[in-house]
Amino acid sequence: MQFEVIAKCKTTKARVSRMTLSHGVTMLPTFMPVATQAAIKGLTPEQVESLGVTLILNNTYHLNLRPGLKVLNEVGGAHKFQGWERNLLTDSGGFQLVSLSKFTTITEEGALFASPFTGEPTMLTPEESISIQHAIGADIIMQLDDVVSSLTTGPRVEEAMERSVRWLDRCTAHHEQSGKKDRQNLFAIVQGGLDPGLRDRCLDAMIQRKNDVAGYAIGGLSGGEEKDTFWRIIKQCADKLPEDRPRYSMGIGFAEDLLVCVALGVDMADCVFPTRTARFGVALTHSGPLNLKLNKHARDFDPIDKNCPCPTCSGKTSRAILHHTTTHETSAAHAITLHNITFQAQVMGRARAAIIAGTFPEYLRKFFSDYFGDAGYPEWCVNALRSVGVDLLEGKDLKLIPGSGAKWEYSDAS
Amino acid sequence: MSGHSPIPGLFFSLLTPSATRFGPRLGNVLLKRDEQTEIQIQTPSYLASTSRGVIPHLSRDHYASSGIRWVNIPFESFLDVLPPVPTLVDGKNSLHTFLGYSLGQHVVSMAVRDPADGREMPPNGNAHVAAYSLRGVRKVTPTEWKSYVYSCKPDIVFALADIPLTHPPYSQKRLTKSIERSASWLASLISPLPNNKYRPSVLVHMAGTTSVPARRAFAESLIEKLFGPEAETIKPLQTLDQGVTGYTFDLIPIRLSLEAAEKRHQDPFYPPAESIPPTPPPTIDSAPTPLSEVNLDPTIPAHTDQLSPLLQASLEPLSTTKLRLVNSVQTPHEILRLISSVGIDIFDAHWAQRAGDVGVALDFTFPAPSSHSPALKARENNKLDIGHNLYCSSYTHDFSAFGSASCGCRACSPVAPATRIYHGVDDPSFSGESSTIPSQAPAEPRVKPSFSRAYAHHLLHTHEMSAHSLLVLHNLSVLDQFFGGIRTLLQDRPEKWDQEVKRFEEIYDEELKVFEEARVMWRDVDLARGKGRLVREKAKQEEGTLGTAVEL
């Protein structure tokens, strides 16, 4: 991997970098759409590429179950299997073991879980996770970490953090021997729950191992914790992580979360939110989400966003036809998914452009103003951005919304 | 009536006048939209079916790359809230604009009902058709239909027809009503609206269900010169036939009626026996299939051989030069037979699109290949499947393209995008990557390796929508090539036609066992999305651990 920071924001910690992998260049910060089962829901890889997406995510846990390693080995990896010619990232499968299986027991050896096929006890070790990811062949692979819910408290959090460090060593050792290091890049995952002390210890241990890892992910978040805690942990990690490694915040997808993370120094993020919400008829726009199921859109012949370059909007697909077809026809999901992926890319692309131009604080203020309007800003965003020198409320008299403050279009809002 | 159409815009012409009234024929549908734009469809050919106005599973950006030239819009899905939304769209081509079809590529037709929907419906009235919308049954009057047509301005419209979809059989009185209403509703549609430049091209559904005399009577009523108030209505036309571009046949109501007749041929209410074509000796095992209870998309027994005499009875009195269209055909075999025995020009593609829904990749050609393709499964009757049930575990490791023959569809020949969207600081000046296409050179599309059966198999079992997009693109392309093969043979070696049809019937299985099997597996995956799904899949896999077991 070549990783090069090409511009930094003078106010915030935001930066623009160029990340060169085996399947081309990805400009950071970027958002990665999720193709859990080796397909972005409903789309072909050609469509995804035409949207300007250069990096997507596959899930190791799912691909290991189906199509299975034998198929992936025969075909020569997940790129060829799904016809994706750009960059690919796989997670380690650890998160799904915990989120999808009730019976997972973590031992020092690995994660012991009930096979979803036979119910038999099956072990996923750090070495095996890396081997599976080698077979998938993604450009970026993740260490197996000991995942605990971000709401867990007590000694288990510390144990998980320390084990994640030990498992990182096993992952790097296994990756080192594999001979795949030139094409696949291993990222470490910083754990430590919501405890700044544990996070600090984890950061220290993992930064010591910097020469063995190509980048760092911030894990163990986006699990229902308070947003106020969330941003503080992100900031703590981003501040400490080395300049010359990409930083990946896992499971982040709301536009306001993305921009706060970018301002705190994050380079990459992934989330199923934009593609999942599309299937329920929600289109993301720079002035907030549109719930196309609502009757107020039934006779609206405007596209989702007149200025959007996506095929759905530039092809003048109206809100009315999307209202008519959404949740009934898969093509409505395709159309809104094409749009939402483009929206995420636009949010990040404009961030890159603003950082280069030295206008990132202005971009943040404009984005929040357009997106939230007079409804008020999430308090945590205001606080997080103040911590890096941007005051969203400058010259404004707006109320602050406690909690997540995420914006949604409800039926009574019409 | 002969030679030139009274309706400017859409013209049908026969290229090779067929030797007989009902033989196979080559034709051309020409839509001249304006000075610059025209669309030609060589016939025999197909039209794509739509659901809620869209071609199921295709994105709009796929419309252009697919070979689709004609889409039919059942209008009933827009009737849940009145006035129907498409009637509110401004402009000259509101249906194209609203639904995203291309003025230069797509002929758009509009029908009130979905011809693939054979569900029992409340009876039609003297002045309305019962149509189905998400919010229940809606009555559509001829006046309303005409106003919808004039607002939406489709290229072609199916006249409102009284097609009984109540429980068959139908009394003679019911059939008489059906004929009279259909004729009168047609008259109301073709009567010109003053001060309106738009003139719809009208197709008329041939009424009479399974009664030969009733079908003949309806056809004759089209060419009768009208008198009195009726003549006033359609002035300056003299007969109804002068106002129509072609004749259409919905097969589902006919099949339902034939099926009912077969089940209760003793019933005294049934129409007189001599009016029903005799049932030919069954060539297909019609024993009830145990799969029927899980069949969410029931196939009505085809009764193909009984159809031809009925269709012929309708066409017998009429001019041979007008377009003939059939909806709800079920197999390629049936298409060939209806071309042979009736001379049909356009068929709907619903069955082939539906195959993509249930995981079948079509794989057949006309003329049939001279050597047996080993890639296709042969049945007990020694005939080949017309496609692959990609749910089947035998495709888990099959990395070949969907079809055996080369195919230009976006699934078999995906094309790398020539351009991409840039979002900021990601263009070549920042990324250092050269743009895909040098700016001066003419865009030479780069064809990528085909998607594989194994990939589609994976997507089907993981319930991914992309599977159906790829399969529908492929199946429509196979159908397009099938019709291409038909036209080439009719053009170059018409004397071989009967022989090739026979050979096709001998080589390919018409029972479509592969569809039945696919439907069962489709349903299993569709219904089993929650817990235990993988366990059930495992149990069904005869080969045990191949490819899908946990290999941790």
PDB file of N, CA, C and O in Angstrom, chain B residues 10-12 28-31 33 39-50 55 63 66-73 96 101-102 105-111 154-158 201-203 245-248 323-327 345-349 353 476 480:
ATOM      1  N   LEU B  10     -47.860   4.969 -36.388  1.00  0.00           N
ATOM      2  CA  LEU B  10     -47.445   3.580 -36.236  1.00  0.00           C
ATOM      3  C   LEU B  10     -47.930   2.754 -37.417  1.00  0.00           C
ATOM      4  O   LEU B  10     -49.120   2.774 -37.732  1.00  0.00           O
ATOM      5  N   PHE B  11     -47.017   2.077 -38.057  1.00  0.00           N
ATOM      6  CA  PHE B  11     -47.385   1.301 -39.243  1.00  0.00           C
ATOM      7  C   PHE B  11     -46.893  -0.130 -39.107  1.00  0.00           C
ATOM      8  O   PHE B  11     -45.771  -0.366 -38.682  1.00  0.00           O
ATOM      9  N   PHE B  12     -47.746  -1.055 -39.509  1.00  0.00           N
ATOM     10  CA  PHE B  12     -47.316  -2.443 -39.570  1.00  0.00           C
ATOM     11  C   PHE B  12     -47.369  -2.879 -41.018  1.00  0.00           C
ATOM     12  O   PHE B  12     -48.339  -2.622 -41.725  1.00  0.00           O
ATOM     13  N   ASN B  28     -42.938  -5.893 -40.093  1.00  0.00           N
ATOM     14  CA  ASN B  28     -42.188  -4.776 -39.553  1.00  0.00           C
ATOM     15  C   ASN B  28     -43.147  -3.792 -38.886  1.00  0.00           C
ATOM     16  O   ASN B  28     -44.123  -3.368 -39.491  1.00  0.00           O
ATOM     17  N   VAL B  29     -42.861  -3.508 -37.625  1.00  0.00           N
ATOM     18  CA  VAL B  29     -43.602  -2.447 -36.946  1.00  0.00           C
ATOM     19  C   VAL B  29     -42.747  -1.196 -37.041  1.00  0.00           C
ATOM     20  O   VAL B  29     -41.591  -1.201 -36.627  1.00  0.00           O
ATOM     21  N   LEU B  30     -43.302  -0.151 -37.604  1.00  0.00           N
ATOM     22  CA  LEU B  30     -42.557   1.098 -37.737  1.00  0.00           C
ATOM     23  C   LEU B  30     -43.286   2.167 -36.947  1.00  0.00           C
ATOM     24  O   LEU B  30     -44.457   2.457 -37.213  1.00  0.00           O
ATOM     25  N   LEU B  31     -42.605   2.720 -35.968  1.00  0.00           N
ATOM     26  CA  LEU B  31     -43.172   3.861 -35.250  1.00  0.00           C
ATOM     27  C   LEU B  31     -42.405   5.090 -35.684  1.00  0.00           C
ATOM     28  O   LEU B  31     -41.212   5.217 -35.421  1.00  0.00           O
ATOM     29  N   ARG B  33     -42.047   8.651 -34.896  1.00  0.00           N
ATOM     30  CA  ARG B  33     -42.469   9.565 -33.833  1.00  0.00           C
ATOM     31  C   ARG B  33     -42.454  10.993 -34.332  1.00  0.00           C
ATOM     32  O   ARG B  33     -43.384  11.750 -34.119  1.00  0.00           O
ATOM     33  N   ILE B  39     -38.728   4.078 -34.699  1.00  0.00           N
ATOM     34  CA  ILE B  39     -38.362   2.794 -34.104  1.00  0.00           C
ATOM     35  C   ILE B  39     -38.893   1.710 -35.023  1.00  0.00           C
ATOM     36  O   ILE B  39     -40.040   1.789 -35.469  1.00  0.00           O
ATOM     37  N   GLN B  40     -38.045   0.730 -35.316  1.00  0.00           N
ATOM     38  CA  GLN B  40     -38.503  -0.386 -36.143  1.00  0.00           C
ATOM     39  C   GLN B  40     -38.393  -1.676 -35.345  1.00  0.00           C
ATOM     40  O   GLN B  40     -37.403  -1.913 -34.666  1.00  0.00           O
ATOM     41  N   ILE B  41     -39.398  -2.489 -35.420  1.00  0.00           N
ATOM     42  CA  ILE B  41     -39.351  -3.803 -34.786  1.00  0.00           C
ATOM     43  C   ILE B  41     -39.671  -4.831 -35.859  1.00  0.00           C
ATOM     44  O   ILE B  41     -40.779  -4.844 -36.396  1.00  0.00           O
ATOM     45  N   GLN B  42     -38.670  -5.638 -36.186  1.00  0.00           N
ATOM     46  CA  GLN B  42     -38.905  -6.730 -37.132  1.00  0.00           C
ATOM     47  C   GLN B  42     -39.709  -7.803 -36.414  1.00  0.00           C
ATOM     48  O   GLN B  42     -39.404  -8.149 -35.281  1.00  0.00           O
ATOM     49  N   THR B  43     -40.729  -8.324 -37.049  1.00  0.00           N
ATOM     50  CA  THR B  43     -41.527  -9.380 -36.412  1.00  0.00           C
ATOM     51  C   THR B  43     -41.338 -10.689 -37.162  1.00  0.00           C
ATOM     52  O   THR B  43     -40.975 -10.658 -38.339  1.00  0.00           O
ATOM     53  N   PRO B  44     -41.574 -11.833 -36.517  1.00  0.00           N
ATOM     54  CA  PRO B  44     -42.054 -12.017 -35.150  1.00  0.00           C
ATOM     55  C   PRO B  44     -41.060 -11.487 -34.107  1.00  0.00           C
ATOM     56  O   PRO B  44     -39.855 -11.605 -34.276  1.00  0.00           O
ATOM     57  N   SER B  45     -41.619 -10.925 -33.015  1.00  0.00           N
ATOM     58  CA  SER B  45     -40.793 -10.406 -31.943  1.00  0.00           C
ATOM     59  C   SER B  45     -41.586 -10.417 -30.637  1.00  0.00           C
ATOM     60  O   SER B  45     -42.639 -11.034 -30.578  1.00  0.00           O
ATOM     61  N   TYR B  46     -41.053  -9.721 -29.630  1.00  0.00           N
ATOM     62  CA  TYR B  46     -41.674  -9.791 -28.308  1.00  0.00           C
ATOM     63  C   TYR B  46     -41.859  -8.399 -27.733  1.00  0.00           C
ATOM     64  O   TYR B  46     -41.242  -7.429 -28.179  1.00  0.00           O
ATOM     65  N   LEU B  47     -42.698  -8.311 -26.735  1.00  0.00           N
ATOM     66  CA  LEU B  47     -42.788  -7.098 -25.928  1.00  0.00           C
ATOM     67  C   LEU B  47     -42.489  -7.469 -24.483  1.00  0.00           C
ATOM     68  O   LEU B  47     -42.758  -8.586 -24.048  1.00  0.00           O
ATOM     69  N   ALA B  48     -41.901  -6.516 -23.745  1.00  0.00           N
ATOM     70  CA  ALA B  48     -41.567  -6.765 -22.343  1.00  0.00           C
ATOM     71  C   ALA B  48     -42.754  -6.385 -21.467  1.00  0.00           C
ATOM     72  O   ALA B  48     -43.425  -5.388 -21.709  1.00  0.00           O
ATOM     73  N   SER B  49     -42.999  -7.210 -20.461  1.00  0.00           N
ATOM     74  CA  SER B  49     -44.074  -6.919 -19.521  1.00  0.00           C
ATOM     75  C   SER B  49     -43.547  -6.017 -18.414  1.00  0.00           C
ATOM     76  O   SER B  49     -42.366  -6.060 -18.080  1.00  0.00           O
ATOM     77  N   THR B  50     -44.429  -5.227 -17.851  1.00  0.00           N
ATOM     78  CA  THR B  50     -44.029  -4.363 -16.750  1.00  0.00           C
ATOM     79  C   THR B  50     -44.942  -4.596 -15.559  1.00  0.00           C
ATOM     80  O   THR B  50     -46.027  -5.142 -15.689  1.00  0.00           O
ATOM     81  N   ILE B  55     -40.035  -2.369 -15.663  1.00  0.00           N
ATOM     82  CA  ILE B  55     -39.657  -3.731 -16.029  1.00  0.00           C
ATOM     83  C   ILE B  55     -39.037  -4.358 -14.779  1.00  0.00           C
ATOM     84  O   ILE B  55     -38.017  -3.871 -14.292  1.00  0.00           O
ATOM     85  N   TYR B  63     -32.288  -0.300 -19.191  1.00  0.00           N
ATOM     86  CA  TYR B  63     -33.260  -0.312 -20.290  1.00  0.00           C
ATOM     87  C   TYR B  63     -32.558  -0.141 -21.638  1.00  0.00           C
ATOM     88  O   TYR B  63     -32.893  -0.793 -22.613  1.00  0.00           O
ATOM     89  N   SER B  66     -30.410  -3.210 -22.781  1.00  0.00           N
ATOM     90  CA  SER B  66     -31.167  -4.403 -23.167  1.00  0.00           C
ATOM     91  C   SER B  66     -31.747  -4.155 -24.555  1.00  0.00           C
ATOM     92  O   SER B  66     -31.841  -3.034 -25.007  1.00  0.00           O
ATOM     93  N   GLY B  67     -32.127  -5.212 -25.239  1.00  0.00           N
ATOM     94  CA  GLY B  67     -32.638  -5.042 -26.598  1.00  0.00           C
ATOM     95  C   GLY B  67     -34.133  -4.733 -26.646  1.00  0.00           C
ATOM     96  O   GLY B  67     -34.742  -4.811 -27.709  1.00  0.00           O
ATOM     97  N   ILE B  68     -34.718  -4.376 -25.515  1.00  0.00           N
ATOM     98  CA  ILE B  68     -36.166  -4.195 -25.457  1.00  0.00           C
ATOM     99  C   ILE B  68     -36.605  -3.036 -26.352  1.00  0.00           C
ATOM    100  O   ILE B  68     -36.047  -1.948 -26.302  1.00  0.00           O
ATOM    101  N   ARG B  69     -37.630  -3.294 -27.192  1.00  0.00           N
ATOM    102  CA  ARG B  69     -38.131  -2.248 -28.090  1.00  0.00           C
ATOM    103  C   ARG B  69     -39.570  -1.873 -27.785  1.00  0.00           C
ATOM    104  O   ARG B  69     -40.066  -0.867 -28.244  1.00  0.00           O
ATOM    105  N   TRP B  70     -40.263  -2.763 -27.100  1.00  0.00           N
ATOM    106  CA  TRP B  70     -41.690  -2.518 -26.863  1.00  0.00           C
ATOM    107  C   TRP B  70     -41.978  -2.924 -25.427  1.00  0.00           C
ATOM    108  O   TRP B  70     -41.668  -4.041 -25.012  1.00  0.00           O
ATOM    109  N   VAL B  71     -42.528  -1.999 -24.644  1.00  0.00           N
ATOM    110  CA  VAL B  71     -42.956  -2.336 -23.287  1.00  0.00           C
ATOM    111  C   VAL B  71     -44.450  -2.096 -23.166  1.00  0.00           C
ATOM    112  O   VAL B  71     -44.981  -1.138 -23.720  1.00  0.00           O
ATOM    113  N   ASN B  72     -45.102  -2.993 -22.456  1.00  0.00           N
ATOM    114  CA  ASN B  72     -46.540  -2.840 -22.247  1.00  0.00           C
ATOM    115  C   ASN B  72     -46.809  -2.480 -20.790  1.00  0.00           C
ATOM    116  O   ASN B  72     -46.294  -3.119 -19.877  1.00  0.00           O
ATOM    117  N   ILE B  73     -47.619  -1.452 -20.594  1.00  0.00           N
ATOM    118  CA  ILE B  73     -47.910  -0.957 -19.247  1.00  0.00           C
ATOM    119  C   ILE B  73     -49.350  -1.315 -18.860  1.00  0.00           C
ATOM    120  O   ILE B  73     -50.294  -0.712 -19.363  1.00  0.00           O
ATOM    121  N   HIS B  96     -43.731   8.001 -21.466  1.00  0.00           N
ATOM    122  CA  HIS B  96     -42.284   7.807 -21.606  1.00  0.00           C
ATOM    123  C   HIS B  96     -41.540   8.598 -20.535  1.00  0.00           C
ATOM    124  O   HIS B  96     -40.651   8.079 -19.869  1.00  0.00           O
ATOM    125  N   TYR B 101     -38.857   5.542 -20.212  1.00  0.00           N
ATOM    126  CA  TYR B 101     -38.573   4.828 -21.458  1.00  0.00           C
ATOM    127  C   TYR B 101     -38.088   5.819 -22.498  1.00  0.00           C
ATOM    128  O   TYR B 101     -38.439   6.997 -22.467  1.00  0.00           O
ATOM    129  N   SER B 102     -37.274   5.306 -23.431  1.00  0.00           N
ATOM    130  CA  SER B 102     -36.618   6.190 -24.382  1.00  0.00           C
ATOM    131  C   SER B 102     -37.508   6.399 -25.595  1.00  0.00           C
ATOM    132  O   SER B 102     -38.055   5.449 -26.157  1.00  0.00           O
ATOM    133  N   GLN B 105     -36.077   4.470 -28.502  1.00  0.00           N
ATOM    134  CA  GLN B 105     -35.872   3.022 -28.425  1.00  0.00           C
ATOM    135  C   GLN B 105     -37.129   2.239 -28.091  1.00  0.00           C
ATOM    136  O   GLN B 105     -37.278   1.096 -28.506  1.00  0.00           O
ATOM    137  N   HIS B 106     -38.057   2.851 -27.341  1.00  0.00           N
ATOM    138  CA  HIS B 106     -39.156   2.057 -26.806  1.00  0.00           C
ATOM    139  C   HIS B 106     -40.523   2.473 -27.329  1.00  0.00           C
ATOM    140  O   HIS B 106     -40.923   3.623 -27.184  1.00  0.00           O
ATOM    141  N   VAL B 107     -41.223   1.517 -27.905  1.00  0.00           N
ATOM    142  CA  VAL B 107     -42.641   1.675 -28.167  1.00  0.00           C
ATOM    143  C   VAL B 107     -43.341   1.354 -26.841  1.00  0.00           C
ATOM    144  O   VAL B 107     -43.076   0.319 -26.234  1.00  0.00           O
ATOM    145  N   VAL B 108     -44.194   2.260 -26.377  1.00  0.00           N
ATOM    146  CA  VAL B 108     -44.877   2.036 -25.108  1.00  0.00           C
ATOM    147  C   VAL B 108     -46.366   1.844 -25.366  1.00  0.00           C
ATOM    148  O   VAL B 108     -47.016   2.690 -25.972  1.00  0.00           O
ATOM    149  N   SER B 109     -46.874   0.705 -24.943  1.00  0.00           N
ATOM    150  CA  SER B 109     -48.307   0.456 -25.073  1.00  0.00           C
ATOM    151  C   SER B 109     -48.940   0.444 -23.683  1.00  0.00           C
ATOM    152  O   SER B 109     -48.247   0.295 -22.673  1.00  0.00           O
ATOM    153  N   MET B 110     -50.235   0.593 -23.652  1.00  0.00           N
ATOM    154  CA  MET B 110     -50.941   0.740 -22.386  1.00  0.00           C
ATOM    155  C   MET B 110     -52.223  -0.085 -22.434  1.00  0.00           C
ATOM    156  O   MET B 110     -52.974  -0.029 -23.407  1.00  0.00           O
ATOM    157  N   ALA B 111     -52.413  -0.892 -21.393  1.00  0.00           N
ATOM    158  CA  ALA B 111     -53.613  -1.726 -21.300  1.00  0.00           C
ATOM    159  C   ALA B 111     -54.196  -1.504 -19.915  1.00  0.00           C
ATOM    160  O   ALA B 111     -53.472  -1.145 -18.989  1.00  0.00           O
ATOM    161  N   PRO B 154     -49.930   7.046 -24.953  1.00  0.00           N
ATOM    162  CA  PRO B 154     -49.050   5.920 -25.294  1.00  0.00           C
ATOM    163  C   PRO B 154     -48.961   5.778 -26.807  1.00  0.00           C
ATOM    164  O   PRO B 154     -49.811   6.304 -27.534  1.00  0.00           O
ATOM    165  N   ASP B 155     -47.939   5.078 -27.274  1.00  0.00           N
ATOM    166  CA  ASP B 155     -47.810   4.834 -28.713  1.00  0.00           C
ATOM    167  C   ASP B 155     -48.907   3.895 -29.184  1.00  0.00           C
ATOM    168  O   ASP B 155     -49.361   3.997 -30.320  1.00  0.00           O
ATOM    169  N   ILE B 156     -49.273   2.959 -28.327  1.00  0.00           N
ATOM    170  CA  ILE B 156     -50.283   1.970 -28.682  1.00  0.00           C
ATOM    171  C   ILE B 156     -51.197   1.801 -27.477  1.00  0.00           C
ATOM    172  O   ILE B 156     -50.738   1.859 -26.334  1.00  0.00           O
ATOM    173  N   VAL B 157     -52.476   1.593 -27.731  1.00  0.00           N
ATOM    174  CA  VAL B 157     -53.379   1.347 -26.618  1.00  0.00           C
ATOM    175  C   VAL B 157     -54.194   0.095 -26.908  1.00  0.00           C
ATOM    176  O   VAL B 157     -54.593  -0.159 -28.047  1.00  0.00           O
ATOM    177  N   PHE B 158     -54.400  -0.691 -25.867  1.00  0.00           N
ATOM    178  CA  PHE B 158     -55.306  -1.835 -25.961  1.00  0.00           C
ATOM    179  C   PHE B 158     -56.697  -1.323 -25.599  1.00  0.00           C
ATOM    180  O   PHE B 158     -56.894  -0.789 -24.502  1.00  0.00           O
ATOM    181  N   SER B 201     -52.888   4.588 -31.566  1.00  0.00           N
ATOM    182  CA  SER B 201     -52.925   3.365 -32.367  1.00  0.00           C
ATOM    183  C   SER B 201     -53.564   2.295 -31.503  1.00  0.00           C
ATOM    184  O   SER B 201     -53.099   2.029 -30.405  1.00  0.00           O
ATOM    185  N   VAL B 202     -54.622   1.705 -31.997  1.00  0.00           N
ATOM    186  CA  VAL B 202     -55.467   0.873 -31.147  1.00  0.00           C
ATOM    187  C   VAL B 202     -55.340  -0.602 -31.520  1.00  0.00           C
ATOM    188  O   VAL B 202     -55.372  -0.967 -32.699  1.00  0.00           O
ATOM    189  N   LEU B 203     -55.165  -1.434 -30.489  1.00  0.00           N
ATOM    190  CA  LEU B 203     -55.246  -2.876 -30.679  1.00  0.00           C
ATOM    191  C   LEU B 203     -56.544  -3.354 -30.040  1.00  0.00           C
ATOM    192  O   LEU B 203     -56.911  -2.900 -28.958  1.00  0.00           O
ATOM    193  N   THR B 245     -55.208  -0.954 -35.381  1.00  0.00           N
ATOM    194  CA  THR B 245     -53.909  -1.271 -35.955  1.00  0.00           C
ATOM    195  C   THR B 245     -53.653  -2.768 -35.924  1.00  0.00           C
ATOM    196  O   THR B 245     -52.873  -3.279 -36.714  1.00  0.00           O
ATOM    197  N   GLY B 246     -54.298  -3.446 -35.003  1.00  0.00           N
ATOM    198  CA  GLY B 246     -54.041  -4.878 -34.923  1.00  0.00           C
ATOM    199  C   GLY B 246     -54.963  -5.574 -33.951  1.00  0.00           C
ATOM    200  O   GLY B 246     -55.796  -4.944 -33.289  1.00  0.00           O
ATOM    201  N   TYR B 247     -54.781  -6.885 -33.895  1.00  0.00           N
ATOM    202  CA  TYR B 247     -55.665  -7.746 -33.107  1.00  0.00           C
ATOM    203  C   TYR B 247     -54.860  -8.435 -32.016  1.00  0.00           C
ATOM    204  O   TYR B 247     -53.747  -8.896 -32.264  1.00  0.00           O
ATOM    205  N   THR B 248     -55.430  -8.522 -30.820  1.00  0.00           N
ATOM    206  CA  THR B 248     -54.693  -9.169 -29.741  1.00  0.00           C
ATOM    207  C   THR B 248     -55.523 -10.268 -29.095  1.00  0.00           C
ATOM    208  O   THR B 248     -56.751 -10.246 -29.127  1.00  0.00           O
ATOM    209  N   LEU B 323     -51.467  -6.225 -37.570  1.00  0.00           N
ATOM    210  CA  LEU B 323     -50.630  -6.830 -36.533  1.00  0.00           C
ATOM    211  C   LEU B 323     -51.440  -7.824 -35.691  1.00  0.00           C
ATOM    212  O   LEU B 323     -52.586  -7.572 -35.350  1.00  0.00           O
ATOM    213  N   ARG B 324     -50.791  -8.940 -35.365  1.00  0.00           N
ATOM    214  CA  ARG B 324     -51.419  -9.939 -34.490  1.00  0.00           C
ATOM    215  C   ARG B 324     -50.544 -10.160 -33.269  1.00  0.00           C
ATOM    216  O   ARG B 324     -49.367 -10.481 -33.397  1.00  0.00           O
ATOM    217  N   LEU B 325     -51.140  -9.990 -32.105  1.00  0.00           N
ATOM    218  CA  LEU B 325     -50.358 -10.017 -30.858  1.00  0.00           C
ATOM    219  C   LEU B 325     -50.970 -11.020 -29.881  1.00  0.00           C
ATOM    220  O   LEU B 325     -52.186 -11.115 -29.780  1.00  0.00           O
ATOM    221  N   VAL B 326     -50.103 -11.755 -29.199  1.00  0.00           N
ATOM    222  CA  VAL B 326     -50.578 -12.715 -28.207  1.00  0.00           C
ATOM    223  C   VAL B 326     -49.943 -12.403 -26.850  1.00  0.00           C
ATOM    224  O   VAL B 326     -48.732 -12.202 -26.746  1.00  0.00           O
ATOM    225  N   ASN B 327     -50.776 -12.340 -25.815  1.00  0.00           N
ATOM    226  CA  ASN B 327     -50.292 -12.162 -24.445  1.00  0.00           C
ATOM    227  C   ASN B 327     -50.398 -13.465 -23.674  1.00  0.00           C
ATOM    228  O   ASN B 327     -51.304 -14.253 -23.911  1.00  0.00           O
ATOM    229  N   ASP B 345     -47.516 -12.178 -34.718  1.00  0.00           N
ATOM    230  CA  ASP B 345     -46.364 -11.306 -34.962  1.00  0.00           C
ATOM    231  C   ASP B 345     -45.620 -10.905 -33.677  1.00  0.00           C
ATOM    232  O   ASP B 345     -44.408 -10.771 -33.678  1.00  0.00           O
ATOM    233  N   ILE B 346     -46.372 -10.670 -32.597  1.00  0.00           N
ATOM    234  CA  ILE B 346     -45.754 -10.191 -31.349  1.00  0.00           C
ATOM    235  C   ILE B 346     -46.263 -11.047 -30.183  1.00  0.00           C
ATOM    236  O   ILE B 346     -47.460 -11.335 -30.090  1.00  0.00           O
ATOM    237  N   PHE B 347     -45.314 -11.436 -29.316  1.00  0.00           N
ATOM    238  CA  PHE B 347     -45.655 -12.214 -28.125  1.00  0.00           C
ATOM    239  C   PHE B 347     -45.148 -11.479 -26.888  1.00  0.00           C
ATOM    240  O   PHE B 347     -44.111 -10.820 -26.948  1.00  0.00           O
ATOM    241  N   ASP B 348     -45.836 -11.617 -25.762  1.00  0.00           N
ATOM    242  CA  ASP B 348     -45.304 -11.005 -24.546  1.00  0.00           C
ATOM    243  C   ASP B 348     -44.192 -11.888 -23.976  1.00  0.00           C
ATOM    244  O   ASP B 348     -44.130 -13.090 -24.228  1.00  0.00           O
ATOM    245  N   ALA B 349     -43.303 -11.243 -23.208  1.00  0.00           N
ATOM    246  CA  ALA B 349     -42.126 -11.944 -22.670  1.00  0.00           C
ATOM    247  C   ALA B 349     -42.313 -12.311 -21.213  1.00  0.00           C
ATOM    248  O   ALA B 349     -41.355 -12.682 -20.533  1.00  0.00           O
ATOM    249  N   GLN B 353     -39.385 -13.398 -18.404  1.00  0.00           N
ATOM    250  CA  GLN B 353     -39.023 -12.504 -17.305  1.00  0.00           C
ATOM    251  C   GLN B 353     -39.282 -13.192 -15.964  1.00  0.00           C
ATOM    252  O   GLN B 353     -38.499 -13.102 -15.030  1.00  0.00           O
ATOM    253  N   LEU B 476     -34.151 -12.001 -21.362  1.00  0.00           N
ATOM    254  CA  LEU B 476     -34.702 -11.191 -22.454  1.00  0.00           C
ATOM    255  C   LEU B 476     -33.785 -11.252 -23.672  1.00  0.00           C
ATOM    256  O   LEU B 476     -34.254 -11.253 -24.815  1.00  0.00           O
ATOM    257  N   ASP B 480     -34.705 -12.549 -27.313  1.00  0.00           N
ATOM    258  CA  ASP B 480     -34.434 -11.704 -28.468  1.00  0.00           C
ATOM    259  C   ASP B 480     -33.725 -12.507 -29.564  1.00  0.00           C
ATOM    260  O   ASP B 480     -34.076 -12.442 -30.747  1.00  0.00           O
TER     261      ASP B 480
END
